[in-house]
């Protein structure tokens, strides 16, 4: 949510679609729409749109839904916790049973039958910009390894490091040419 808040501040004007009621309450903007179906339905007259999808939503489905009605393809931002990504990537465990069962009942949870590493790969591969949050929690070697993994999964995405609660960011080495430190 901190990265979303920073993005909303920079955009100055945006409609936010959320797949999680808690996110709706946490954001202090009046233009927040909650979606309960498989994908969000967008009104045609929107300018900037920020979608905070369900944690198990398939990014490519969300992107397809946002291009309906002749809209230009959106820029997809994937926010990854730098420290926990490495732990979750190496895990061979399935999602907890409780999460899988809840996902079967929720149309927004497209990836509830996948392992954490598969979900992470889907998100990274679909992204135009990857924001590494809490990058200060990983040491230099871990960050170098993580950025190499991200470039392998998606060589076209810009990688931006974010420290702490979504404050300033800087483009990581190997970011996509032509994009600035904010991933534009």
Short mmCIF file of N, CA and C in Angstrom, two decimals:
data_model
loop_
_atom_site.label_atom_id
_atom_site.label_comp_id
_atom_site.label_asym_id
_atom_site.label_seq_id
_atom_site.Cartn_x
_atom_site.Cartn_y
_atom_site.Cartn_z
N UNK A 1 0.81 -1.19 0.00
CA UNK A 1 0.00 0.00 0.00
C UNK A 1 0.85 1.26 0.00
N UNK A 2 2.03 1.21 0.59
CA UNK A 2 2.88 2.39 0.65
C UNK A 2 3.32 2.82 -0.76
N UNK A 3 3.65 1.85 -1.60
CA UNK A 3 4.03 2.18 -2.97
C UNK A 3 2.83 2.74 -3.72
N UNK A 4 1.65 2.19 -3.48
CA UNK A 4 0.43 2.71 -4.12
C UNK A 4 0.18 4.15 -3.68
N UNK A 5 0.37 4.43 -2.40
CA UNK A 5 0.18 5.80 -1.92
C UNK A 5 1.16 6.75 -2.61
N UNK A 6 2.42 6.34 -2.72
CA UNK A 6 3.43 7.18 -3.38
C UNK A 6 3.06 7.40 -4.85
N UNK A 7 2.59 6.36 -5.51
CA UNK A 7 2.19 6.47 -6.91
C UNK A 7 0.99 7.41 -7.06
N UNK A 8 0.02 7.29 -6.18
CA UNK A 8 -1.15 8.16 -6.23
C UNK A 8 -0.77 9.62 -5.98
N UNK A 9 0.16 9.84 -5.09
CA UNK A 9 0.62 11.20 -4.82
C UNK A 9 1.27 11.79 -6.07
N UNK A 10 2.07 10.99 -6.75
CA UNK A 10 2.74 11.45 -7.96
C UNK A 10 1.75 11.69 -9.10
N UNK A 11 0.75 10.84 -9.23
CA UNK A 11 -0.22 10.99 -10.31
C UNK A 11 -1.16 12.17 -10.07
N UNK A 12 -1.36 12.54 -8.83
CA UNK A 12 -2.25 13.63 -8.41
C UNK A 12 -3.72 13.33 -8.66
N UNK A 13 -4.04 12.60 -9.69
CA UNK A 13 -5.43 12.28 -10.00
C UNK A 13 -5.50 10.88 -10.56
N UNK A 14 -6.21 10.01 -9.89
CA UNK A 14 -6.34 8.64 -10.36
C UNK A 14 -7.53 7.98 -9.71
N UNK A 15 -8.10 7.03 -10.40
CA UNK A 15 -9.13 6.17 -9.84
C UNK A 15 -8.45 4.89 -9.42
N UNK A 16 -8.76 4.41 -8.24
CA UNK A 16 -8.13 3.20 -7.71
C UNK A 16 -9.17 2.09 -7.67
N UNK A 17 -8.84 0.95 -8.26
CA UNK A 17 -9.69 -0.24 -8.18
C UNK A 17 -8.99 -1.22 -7.25
N UNK A 18 -9.70 -1.69 -6.24
CA UNK A 18 -9.09 -2.60 -5.27
C UNK A 18 -9.85 -3.92 -5.24
N UNK A 19 -9.12 -4.99 -5.04
CA UNK A 19 -9.70 -6.32 -4.90
C UNK A 19 -9.74 -6.76 -3.45
N UNK A 20 -9.39 -5.87 -2.54
CA UNK A 20 -9.31 -6.18 -1.13
C UNK A 20 -9.97 -5.06 -0.32
N UNK A 21 -11.04 -5.34 0.42
CA UNK A 21 -11.72 -4.30 1.19
C UNK A 21 -10.80 -3.57 2.17
N UNK A 22 -9.82 -4.26 2.73
CA UNK A 22 -8.90 -3.61 3.67
C UNK A 22 -8.08 -2.53 2.96
N UNK A 23 -7.70 -2.78 1.70
CA UNK A 23 -6.96 -1.78 0.94
C UNK A 23 -7.82 -0.56 0.68
N UNK A 24 -9.10 -0.78 0.43
CA UNK A 24 -10.02 0.33 0.19
C UNK A 24 -10.08 1.24 1.41
N UNK A 25 -10.14 0.66 2.59
CA UNK A 25 -10.21 1.45 3.81
C UNK A 25 -8.88 2.15 4.10
N UNK A 26 -7.76 1.54 3.72
CA UNK A 26 -6.45 2.09 4.05
C UNK A 26 -6.04 3.26 3.16
N UNK A 27 -6.63 3.36 1.98
CA UNK A 27 -6.27 4.45 1.07
C UNK A 27 -7.12 5.68 1.35
N UNK A 28 -6.48 6.81 1.41
CA UNK A 28 -7.21 8.05 1.70
C UNK A 28 -7.45 8.83 0.42
N UNK A 29 -8.16 8.24 -0.50
CA UNK A 29 -8.55 8.91 -1.72
C UNK A 29 -10.03 8.63 -1.95
N UNK A 30 -10.74 9.58 -2.49
CA UNK A 30 -12.18 9.40 -2.66
C UNK A 30 -12.54 8.56 -3.88
N UNK A 31 -11.64 8.42 -4.81
CA UNK A 31 -11.92 7.67 -6.04
C UNK A 31 -11.47 6.22 -5.91
N UNK A 32 -12.04 5.47 -4.98
CA UNK A 32 -11.69 4.06 -4.78
C UNK A 32 -12.92 3.22 -5.09
N UNK A 33 -12.75 2.26 -5.99
CA UNK A 33 -13.82 1.35 -6.38
C UNK A 33 -13.38 -0.07 -6.05
N UNK A 34 -14.19 -0.79 -5.32
CA UNK A 34 -13.87 -2.18 -5.02
C UNK A 34 -14.49 -3.08 -6.09
N UNK A 35 -13.74 -4.07 -6.55
CA UNK A 35 -14.32 -5.02 -7.49
C UNK A 35 -14.39 -6.39 -6.84
N UNK A 36 -15.48 -7.10 -7.11
CA UNK A 36 -15.71 -8.41 -6.51
C UNK A 36 -15.73 -9.53 -7.54
N UNK A 37 -15.81 -9.20 -8.81
CA UNK A 37 -15.86 -10.21 -9.86
C UNK A 37 -14.48 -10.72 -10.22
N UNK A 38 -14.43 -11.51 -11.26
CA UNK A 38 -13.16 -12.12 -11.69
C UNK A 38 -12.13 -11.06 -12.09
N UNK A 39 -12.58 -10.02 -12.78
CA UNK A 39 -11.70 -8.92 -13.16
C UNK A 39 -12.47 -7.61 -12.97
N UNK A 40 -11.74 -6.50 -12.81
CA UNK A 40 -12.43 -5.22 -12.63
C UNK A 40 -13.08 -4.75 -13.92
N UNK A 41 -14.20 -4.08 -13.79
CA UNK A 41 -14.88 -3.45 -14.92
C UNK A 41 -14.67 -1.95 -14.80
N UNK A 42 -14.12 -1.35 -15.84
CA UNK A 42 -13.78 0.06 -15.78
C UNK A 42 -14.77 0.93 -16.54
N UNK A 43 -15.18 2.05 -15.94
CA UNK A 43 -15.95 3.03 -16.71
C UNK A 43 -15.06 3.57 -17.83
N UNK A 44 -15.67 4.04 -18.93
CA UNK A 44 -14.89 4.48 -20.08
C UNK A 44 -14.24 5.84 -19.91
N UNK A 45 -14.70 6.66 -18.99
CA UNK A 45 -14.22 8.02 -18.90
C UNK A 45 -13.12 8.23 -17.86
N UNK A 46 -12.40 7.19 -17.51
CA UNK A 46 -11.35 7.32 -16.50
C UNK A 46 -10.03 7.75 -17.12
N UNK A 47 -9.28 8.55 -16.36
CA UNK A 47 -7.93 8.93 -16.76
C UNK A 47 -6.95 7.89 -16.24
N UNK A 48 -6.16 8.27 -15.24
CA UNK A 48 -5.23 7.34 -14.61
C UNK A 48 -5.99 6.34 -13.75
N UNK A 49 -5.62 5.08 -13.87
CA UNK A 49 -6.26 4.02 -13.08
C UNK A 49 -5.16 3.21 -12.40
N UNK A 50 -5.30 3.02 -11.10
CA UNK A 50 -4.38 2.19 -10.32
C UNK A 50 -5.20 1.00 -9.84
N UNK A 51 -4.79 -0.22 -10.19
CA UNK A 51 -5.50 -1.42 -9.76
C UNK A 51 -4.65 -2.13 -8.70
N UNK A 52 -5.21 -2.26 -7.51
CA UNK A 52 -4.58 -3.04 -6.45
C UNK A 52 -5.34 -4.36 -6.44
N UNK A 53 -4.83 -5.30 -7.19
CA UNK A 53 -5.52 -6.56 -7.41
C UNK A 53 -5.43 -7.47 -6.19
N UNK A 54 -6.27 -8.47 -6.18
CA UNK A 54 -6.23 -9.54 -5.18
C UNK A 54 -4.83 -10.14 -5.21
N UNK A 55 -4.31 -10.56 -4.07
CA UNK A 55 -2.96 -11.13 -4.01
C UNK A 55 -2.76 -12.31 -4.95
N UNK A 56 -3.82 -13.04 -5.25
CA UNK A 56 -3.70 -14.22 -6.10
C UNK A 56 -4.30 -13.98 -7.49
N UNK A 57 -4.47 -12.71 -7.87
CA UNK A 57 -5.00 -12.39 -9.19
C UNK A 57 -3.92 -12.60 -10.25
N UNK A 58 -4.34 -13.02 -11.42
CA UNK A 58 -3.41 -13.21 -12.54
C UNK A 58 -3.24 -11.87 -13.25
N UNK A 59 -2.04 -11.28 -13.21
CA UNK A 59 -1.84 -9.95 -13.78
C UNK A 59 -2.26 -9.81 -15.24
N UNK A 60 -2.02 -10.83 -16.05
CA UNK A 60 -2.39 -10.72 -17.46
C UNK A 60 -3.91 -10.60 -17.63
N UNK A 61 -4.69 -11.22 -16.77
CA UNK A 61 -6.16 -11.06 -16.83
C UNK A 61 -6.58 -9.65 -16.44
N UNK A 62 -5.92 -9.11 -15.43
CA UNK A 62 -6.22 -7.74 -15.00
C UNK A 62 -5.88 -6.77 -16.14
N UNK A 63 -4.74 -6.95 -16.77
CA UNK A 63 -4.33 -6.08 -17.87
C UNK A 63 -5.33 -6.16 -19.02
N UNK A 64 -5.76 -7.35 -19.35
CA UNK A 64 -6.73 -7.52 -20.44
C UNK A 64 -8.04 -6.82 -20.11
N UNK A 65 -8.46 -6.90 -18.86
CA UNK A 65 -9.70 -6.25 -18.46
C UNK A 65 -9.59 -4.73 -18.54
N UNK A 66 -8.41 -4.20 -18.25
CA UNK A 66 -8.26 -2.74 -18.27
C UNK A 66 -8.10 -2.19 -19.68
N UNK A 67 -7.86 -3.02 -20.67
CA UNK A 67 -7.74 -2.53 -22.05
C UNK A 67 -9.06 -2.62 -22.80
N UNK A 68 -10.11 -3.13 -22.17
CA UNK A 68 -11.40 -3.22 -22.84
C UNK A 68 -11.91 -1.83 -23.19
N UNK A 69 -12.72 -1.75 -24.20
CA UNK A 69 -13.29 -0.47 -24.60
C UNK A 69 -12.32 0.43 -25.33
N UNK A 70 -11.27 -0.15 -25.92
CA UNK A 70 -10.34 0.63 -26.72
C UNK A 70 -9.28 1.37 -25.93
N UNK A 71 -9.13 1.08 -24.65
CA UNK A 71 -8.09 1.73 -23.86
C UNK A 71 -6.70 1.27 -24.30
N UNK A 72 -5.72 2.13 -24.08
CA UNK A 72 -4.33 1.75 -24.33
C UNK A 72 -3.91 0.72 -23.28
N UNK A 73 -2.96 -0.11 -23.64
CA UNK A 73 -2.46 -1.11 -22.69
C UNK A 73 -1.84 -0.41 -21.48
N UNK A 74 -2.15 -0.89 -20.28
CA UNK A 74 -1.63 -0.24 -19.08
C UNK A 74 -0.19 -0.63 -18.81
N UNK A 75 0.48 0.15 -17.98
CA UNK A 75 1.78 -0.22 -17.45
C UNK A 75 1.50 -1.03 -16.19
N UNK A 76 2.03 -2.24 -16.14
CA UNK A 76 1.82 -3.08 -14.97
C UNK A 76 3.01 -2.95 -14.02
N UNK A 77 2.70 -2.63 -12.77
CA UNK A 77 3.70 -2.49 -11.72
C UNK A 77 3.57 -3.68 -10.78
N UNK A 78 4.68 -4.34 -10.55
CA UNK A 78 4.73 -5.47 -9.62
C UNK A 78 5.57 -5.02 -8.43
N UNK A 79 5.00 -5.05 -7.23
CA UNK A 79 5.73 -4.68 -6.02
C UNK A 79 6.16 -5.96 -5.33
N UNK A 80 7.45 -6.07 -5.08
CA UNK A 80 8.02 -7.27 -4.47
C UNK A 80 8.80 -6.87 -3.22
N UNK A 81 8.57 -7.58 -2.13
CA UNK A 81 9.37 -7.40 -0.94
C UNK A 81 10.71 -8.09 -1.19
N UNK A 82 11.77 -7.30 -1.24
CA UNK A 82 13.08 -7.83 -1.63
C UNK A 82 13.53 -8.99 -0.75
N UNK A 83 13.31 -8.90 0.53
CA UNK A 83 13.78 -9.95 1.44
C UNK A 83 12.94 -11.22 1.33
N UNK A 84 11.63 -11.10 1.33
CA UNK A 84 10.80 -12.30 1.34
C UNK A 84 10.73 -12.97 -0.03
N UNK A 85 10.99 -12.24 -1.12
CA UNK A 85 10.95 -12.85 -2.44
C UNK A 85 11.90 -14.03 -2.51
N UNK A 86 13.12 -13.85 -2.03
CA UNK A 86 14.12 -14.92 -2.11
C UNK A 86 13.68 -16.15 -1.32
N UNK A 87 13.10 -15.94 -0.14
CA UNK A 87 12.63 -17.07 0.68
C UNK A 87 11.47 -17.78 -0.01
N UNK A 88 10.50 -17.01 -0.51
CA UNK A 88 9.33 -17.61 -1.16
C UNK A 88 9.70 -18.27 -2.48
N UNK A 89 10.67 -17.72 -3.18
CA UNK A 89 11.08 -18.29 -4.46
C UNK A 89 11.63 -19.70 -4.28
N UNK A 90 12.36 -19.90 -3.21
CA UNK A 90 13.00 -21.20 -2.97
C UNK A 90 12.05 -22.21 -2.34
N UNK A 91 10.90 -21.78 -1.87
CA UNK A 91 9.96 -22.68 -1.21
C UNK A 91 9.31 -23.62 -2.23
N UNK A 92 9.27 -24.89 -1.91
CA UNK A 92 8.59 -25.87 -2.76
C UNK A 92 7.19 -26.18 -2.22
N UNK A 93 6.86 -25.54 -1.10
CA UNK A 93 5.56 -25.77 -0.48
C UNK A 93 4.44 -25.14 -1.30
N UNK A 94 3.28 -25.76 -1.24
CA UNK A 94 2.09 -25.18 -1.84
C UNK A 94 1.58 -24.07 -0.91
N UNK A 95 0.66 -23.28 -1.41
CA UNK A 95 0.02 -22.30 -0.54
C UNK A 95 -0.67 -23.04 0.60
N UNK A 96 -0.81 -22.41 1.75
CA UNK A 96 -1.51 -23.06 2.85
C UNK A 96 -2.92 -23.49 2.43
N UNK A 97 -3.37 -24.61 2.95
CA UNK A 97 -4.69 -25.17 2.61
C UNK A 97 -5.80 -24.14 2.78
N UNK A 98 -5.75 -23.38 3.86
CA UNK A 98 -6.77 -22.37 4.13
C UNK A 98 -6.83 -21.33 3.00
N UNK A 99 -5.68 -20.92 2.50
CA UNK A 99 -5.61 -19.95 1.41
C UNK A 99 -6.15 -20.56 0.11
N UNK A 100 -5.77 -21.81 -0.16
CA UNK A 100 -6.25 -22.48 -1.39
C UNK A 100 -7.77 -22.64 -1.36
N UNK A 101 -8.31 -23.05 -0.22
CA UNK A 101 -9.76 -23.23 -0.10
C UNK A 101 -10.50 -21.90 -0.25
N UNK A 102 -9.98 -20.87 0.38
CA UNK A 102 -10.61 -19.55 0.26
C UNK A 102 -10.54 -19.07 -1.19
N UNK A 103 -9.44 -19.36 -1.87
CA UNK A 103 -9.28 -18.96 -3.26
C UNK A 103 -10.26 -19.62 -4.20
N UNK A 104 -10.66 -20.85 -3.89
CA UNK A 104 -11.63 -21.55 -4.73
C UNK A 104 -13.00 -20.87 -4.72
N UNK A 105 -13.28 -20.13 -3.66
CA UNK A 105 -14.56 -19.45 -3.52
C UNK A 105 -14.50 -17.99 -3.98
N UNK A 106 -13.33 -17.52 -4.34
CA UNK A 106 -13.15 -16.11 -4.71
C UNK A 106 -12.76 -16.02 -6.17
N UNK A 107 -13.63 -15.43 -6.99
CA UNK A 107 -13.36 -15.31 -8.43
C UNK A 107 -12.10 -14.52 -8.74
N UNK A 108 -11.68 -13.66 -7.82
CA UNK A 108 -10.50 -12.82 -8.06
C UNK A 108 -9.20 -13.59 -7.87
N UNK A 109 -9.25 -14.75 -7.24
CA UNK A 109 -8.04 -15.52 -6.91
C UNK A 109 -7.71 -16.50 -8.03
N UNK A 110 -7.28 -15.98 -9.16
CA UNK A 110 -7.00 -16.81 -10.33
C UNK A 110 -5.88 -17.82 -10.11
N UNK A 111 -4.94 -17.51 -9.23
CA UNK A 111 -3.74 -18.34 -9.08
C UNK A 111 -3.74 -19.13 -7.77
N UNK A 112 -4.88 -19.39 -7.19
CA UNK A 112 -4.91 -20.05 -5.88
C UNK A 112 -4.43 -21.49 -5.90
N UNK A 113 -4.34 -22.09 -7.07
CA UNK A 113 -3.86 -23.47 -7.15
C UNK A 113 -2.36 -23.57 -7.45
N UNK A 114 -1.67 -22.44 -7.47
CA UNK A 114 -0.24 -22.40 -7.80
C UNK A 114 0.62 -22.35 -6.54
N UNK A 115 1.90 -22.68 -6.70
CA UNK A 115 2.87 -22.53 -5.62
C UNK A 115 3.34 -21.08 -5.58
N UNK A 116 3.86 -20.64 -4.43
CA UNK A 116 4.31 -19.25 -4.33
C UNK A 116 5.30 -18.84 -5.43
N UNK A 117 6.24 -19.71 -5.78
CA UNK A 117 7.21 -19.36 -6.82
C UNK A 117 6.54 -19.16 -8.18
N UNK A 118 5.48 -19.92 -8.47
CA UNK A 118 4.76 -19.76 -9.73
C UNK A 118 3.99 -18.45 -9.76
N UNK A 119 3.43 -18.07 -8.63
CA UNK A 119 2.72 -16.80 -8.53
C UNK A 119 3.69 -15.64 -8.71
N UNK A 120 4.84 -15.72 -8.04
CA UNK A 120 5.86 -14.68 -8.19
C UNK A 120 6.33 -14.57 -9.64
N UNK A 121 6.56 -15.70 -10.29
CA UNK A 121 7.01 -15.69 -11.68
C UNK A 121 5.97 -15.03 -12.58
N UNK A 122 4.70 -15.36 -12.40
CA UNK A 122 3.62 -14.76 -13.20
C UNK A 122 3.61 -13.25 -13.03
N UNK A 123 3.74 -12.79 -11.81
CA UNK A 123 3.72 -11.35 -11.54
C UNK A 123 4.92 -10.64 -12.17
N UNK A 124 6.10 -11.21 -12.00
CA UNK A 124 7.31 -10.60 -12.55
C UNK A 124 7.28 -10.62 -14.08
N UNK A 125 6.88 -11.73 -14.67
CA UNK A 125 6.87 -11.85 -16.13
C UNK A 125 5.85 -10.91 -16.78
N UNK A 126 4.80 -10.54 -16.07
CA UNK A 126 3.75 -9.68 -16.60
C UNK A 126 4.05 -8.20 -16.42
N UNK A 127 5.01 -7.86 -15.59
CA UNK A 127 5.24 -6.47 -15.18
C UNK A 127 6.01 -5.66 -16.22
N UNK A 128 5.67 -4.38 -16.29
CA UNK A 128 6.47 -3.41 -17.03
C UNK A 128 7.49 -2.77 -16.10
N UNK A 129 7.12 -2.63 -14.83
CA UNK A 129 7.97 -2.05 -13.81
C UNK A 129 7.91 -2.94 -12.58
N UNK A 130 9.06 -3.24 -11.99
CA UNK A 130 9.13 -4.04 -10.78
C UNK A 130 9.72 -3.16 -9.68
N UNK A 131 8.94 -2.94 -8.62
CA UNK A 131 9.41 -2.14 -7.49
C UNK A 131 9.83 -3.09 -6.37
N UNK A 132 11.07 -2.99 -5.98
CA UNK A 132 11.58 -3.81 -4.87
C UNK A 132 11.41 -3.01 -3.59
N UNK A 133 10.44 -3.38 -2.78
CA UNK A 133 10.24 -2.69 -1.51
C UNK A 133 11.16 -3.30 -0.46
N UNK A 134 11.44 -2.53 0.55
CA UNK A 134 12.28 -2.96 1.68
C UNK A 134 13.63 -3.49 1.19
N UNK A 135 14.20 -2.83 0.21
CA UNK A 135 15.48 -3.31 -0.33
C UNK A 135 16.61 -3.19 0.69
N UNK A 136 16.43 -2.34 1.70
CA UNK A 136 17.46 -2.21 2.73
C UNK A 136 17.54 -3.45 3.62
N UNK A 137 16.52 -4.32 3.58
CA UNK A 137 16.50 -5.53 4.41
C UNK A 137 17.34 -6.65 3.82
N UNK A 138 17.75 -6.50 2.58
CA UNK A 138 18.59 -7.52 1.93
C UNK A 138 19.99 -6.96 1.78
N UNK A 139 20.98 -7.84 1.88
CA UNK A 139 22.35 -7.35 1.71
C UNK A 139 22.68 -7.20 0.22
N UNK A 140 23.82 -6.61 -0.08
CA UNK A 140 24.19 -6.29 -1.46
C UNK A 140 24.23 -7.53 -2.35
N UNK A 141 24.75 -8.64 -1.84
CA UNK A 141 24.82 -9.88 -2.64
C UNK A 141 23.42 -10.41 -2.95
N UNK A 142 22.52 -10.35 -1.96
CA UNK A 142 21.15 -10.81 -2.17
C UNK A 142 20.44 -9.93 -3.20
N UNK A 143 20.63 -8.63 -3.12
CA UNK A 143 20.01 -7.72 -4.09
C UNK A 143 20.54 -7.97 -5.49
N UNK A 144 21.83 -8.19 -5.61
CA UNK A 144 22.42 -8.47 -6.91
C UNK A 144 21.84 -9.76 -7.49
N UNK A 145 21.73 -10.80 -6.66
CA UNK A 145 21.16 -12.07 -7.11
C UNK A 145 19.68 -11.89 -7.47
N UNK A 146 18.93 -11.16 -6.65
CA UNK A 146 17.51 -10.93 -6.91
C UNK A 146 17.32 -10.17 -8.23
N UNK A 147 18.07 -9.12 -8.44
CA UNK A 147 17.93 -8.35 -9.68
C UNK A 147 18.31 -9.19 -10.89
N UNK A 148 19.30 -10.07 -10.76
CA UNK A 148 19.65 -10.97 -11.87
C UNK A 148 18.50 -11.93 -12.16
N UNK A 149 17.86 -12.44 -11.11
CA UNK A 149 16.71 -13.34 -11.29
C UNK A 149 15.57 -12.60 -12.00
N UNK A 150 15.31 -11.37 -11.56
CA UNK A 150 14.23 -10.59 -12.16
C UNK A 150 14.51 -10.29 -13.63
N UNK A 151 15.77 -9.96 -13.95
CA UNK A 151 16.14 -9.70 -15.35
C UNK A 151 16.01 -10.96 -16.20
N UNK A 152 16.30 -12.11 -15.61
CA UNK A 152 16.15 -13.38 -16.32
C UNK A 152 14.67 -13.67 -16.61
N UNK A 153 13.81 -13.42 -15.63
CA UNK A 153 12.38 -13.65 -15.79
C UNK A 153 11.73 -12.63 -16.72
N UNK A 154 12.22 -11.39 -16.68
CA UNK A 154 11.60 -10.32 -17.48
C UNK A 154 12.67 -9.28 -17.83
N UNK A 155 13.40 -9.51 -18.92
CA UNK A 155 14.48 -8.59 -19.29
C UNK A 155 14.00 -7.21 -19.72
N UNK A 156 12.73 -7.05 -20.02
CA UNK A 156 12.21 -5.76 -20.51
C UNK A 156 11.71 -4.85 -19.39
N UNK A 157 11.53 -5.37 -18.21
CA UNK A 157 10.96 -4.57 -17.12
C UNK A 157 12.00 -3.66 -16.48
N UNK A 158 11.57 -2.47 -16.09
CA UNK A 158 12.42 -1.58 -15.29
C UNK A 158 12.36 -2.07 -13.85
N UNK A 159 13.48 -2.06 -13.16
CA UNK A 159 13.53 -2.47 -11.76
C UNK A 159 13.86 -1.24 -10.93
N UNK A 160 12.99 -0.94 -9.95
CA UNK A 160 13.15 0.23 -9.10
C UNK A 160 13.24 -0.25 -7.66
N UNK A 161 14.23 0.24 -6.94
CA UNK A 161 14.35 -0.09 -5.52
C UNK A 161 13.60 0.94 -4.70
N UNK A 162 12.83 0.44 -3.75
CA UNK A 162 12.11 1.30 -2.82
C UNK A 162 12.58 0.91 -1.42
N UNK A 163 12.86 1.91 -0.60
CA UNK A 163 13.27 1.59 0.76
C UNK A 163 12.11 1.82 1.71
N UNK A 164 12.03 1.03 2.73
CA UNK A 164 11.05 1.21 3.79
C UNK A 164 9.62 1.29 3.30
N UNK A 165 8.94 2.36 3.70
CA UNK A 165 7.51 2.50 3.47
C UNK A 165 7.17 3.20 2.17
N UNK A 166 7.91 2.93 1.10
CA UNK A 166 7.53 3.47 -0.19
C UNK A 166 8.05 4.86 -0.45
N UNK A 167 9.10 5.26 0.22
CA UNK A 167 9.69 6.58 0.02
C UNK A 167 10.34 6.68 -1.34
N UNK A 168 11.46 7.34 -1.40
CA UNK A 168 12.13 7.55 -2.68
C UNK A 168 12.59 6.25 -3.29
N UNK A 169 12.80 6.28 -4.57
CA UNK A 169 13.26 5.10 -5.27
C UNK A 169 14.36 5.45 -6.23
N UNK A 170 15.10 4.47 -6.67
CA UNK A 170 16.10 4.70 -7.69
C UNK A 170 16.08 3.51 -8.62
N UNK A 171 16.37 3.78 -9.87
CA UNK A 171 16.41 2.68 -10.83
C UNK A 171 17.59 1.78 -10.52
N UNK A 172 17.37 0.51 -10.54
CA UNK A 172 18.45 -0.44 -10.31
C UNK A 172 19.26 -0.58 -11.58
N UNK A 173 20.49 -0.99 -11.42
CA UNK A 173 21.30 -1.25 -12.60
C UNK A 173 20.59 -2.27 -13.47
N UNK A 174 20.63 -2.06 -14.77
CA UNK A 174 20.00 -3.00 -15.68
C UNK A 174 18.55 -2.66 -15.96
N UNK A 175 18.09 -1.48 -15.50
CA UNK A 175 16.72 -1.08 -15.80
C UNK A 175 16.56 -0.91 -17.30
N UNK A 176 15.32 -0.92 -17.73
CA UNK A 176 15.02 -0.77 -19.13
C UNK A 176 15.49 0.60 -19.60
N UNK A 177 16.14 0.65 -20.74
CA UNK A 177 16.59 1.92 -21.28
C UNK A 177 15.40 2.82 -21.57
N UNK A 178 15.57 4.12 -21.34
CA UNK A 178 14.52 5.06 -21.65
C UNK A 178 13.53 5.27 -20.51
N UNK A 179 13.70 4.61 -19.40
CA UNK A 179 12.82 4.81 -18.27
C UNK A 179 13.58 5.50 -17.17
N UNK A 180 12.89 6.38 -16.43
CA UNK A 180 13.55 7.10 -15.35
C UNK A 180 13.45 6.30 -14.05
N UNK A 181 13.92 6.91 -12.97
CA UNK A 181 13.98 6.21 -11.69
C UNK A 181 12.61 5.87 -11.13
N UNK A 182 11.58 6.50 -11.65
CA UNK A 182 10.23 6.16 -11.19
C UNK A 182 9.58 5.14 -12.11
N UNK A 183 10.31 4.62 -13.10
CA UNK A 183 9.79 3.56 -13.95
C UNK A 183 8.88 4.07 -15.05
N UNK A 184 9.02 5.34 -15.45
CA UNK A 184 8.16 5.88 -16.51
C UNK A 184 8.85 5.82 -17.83
#
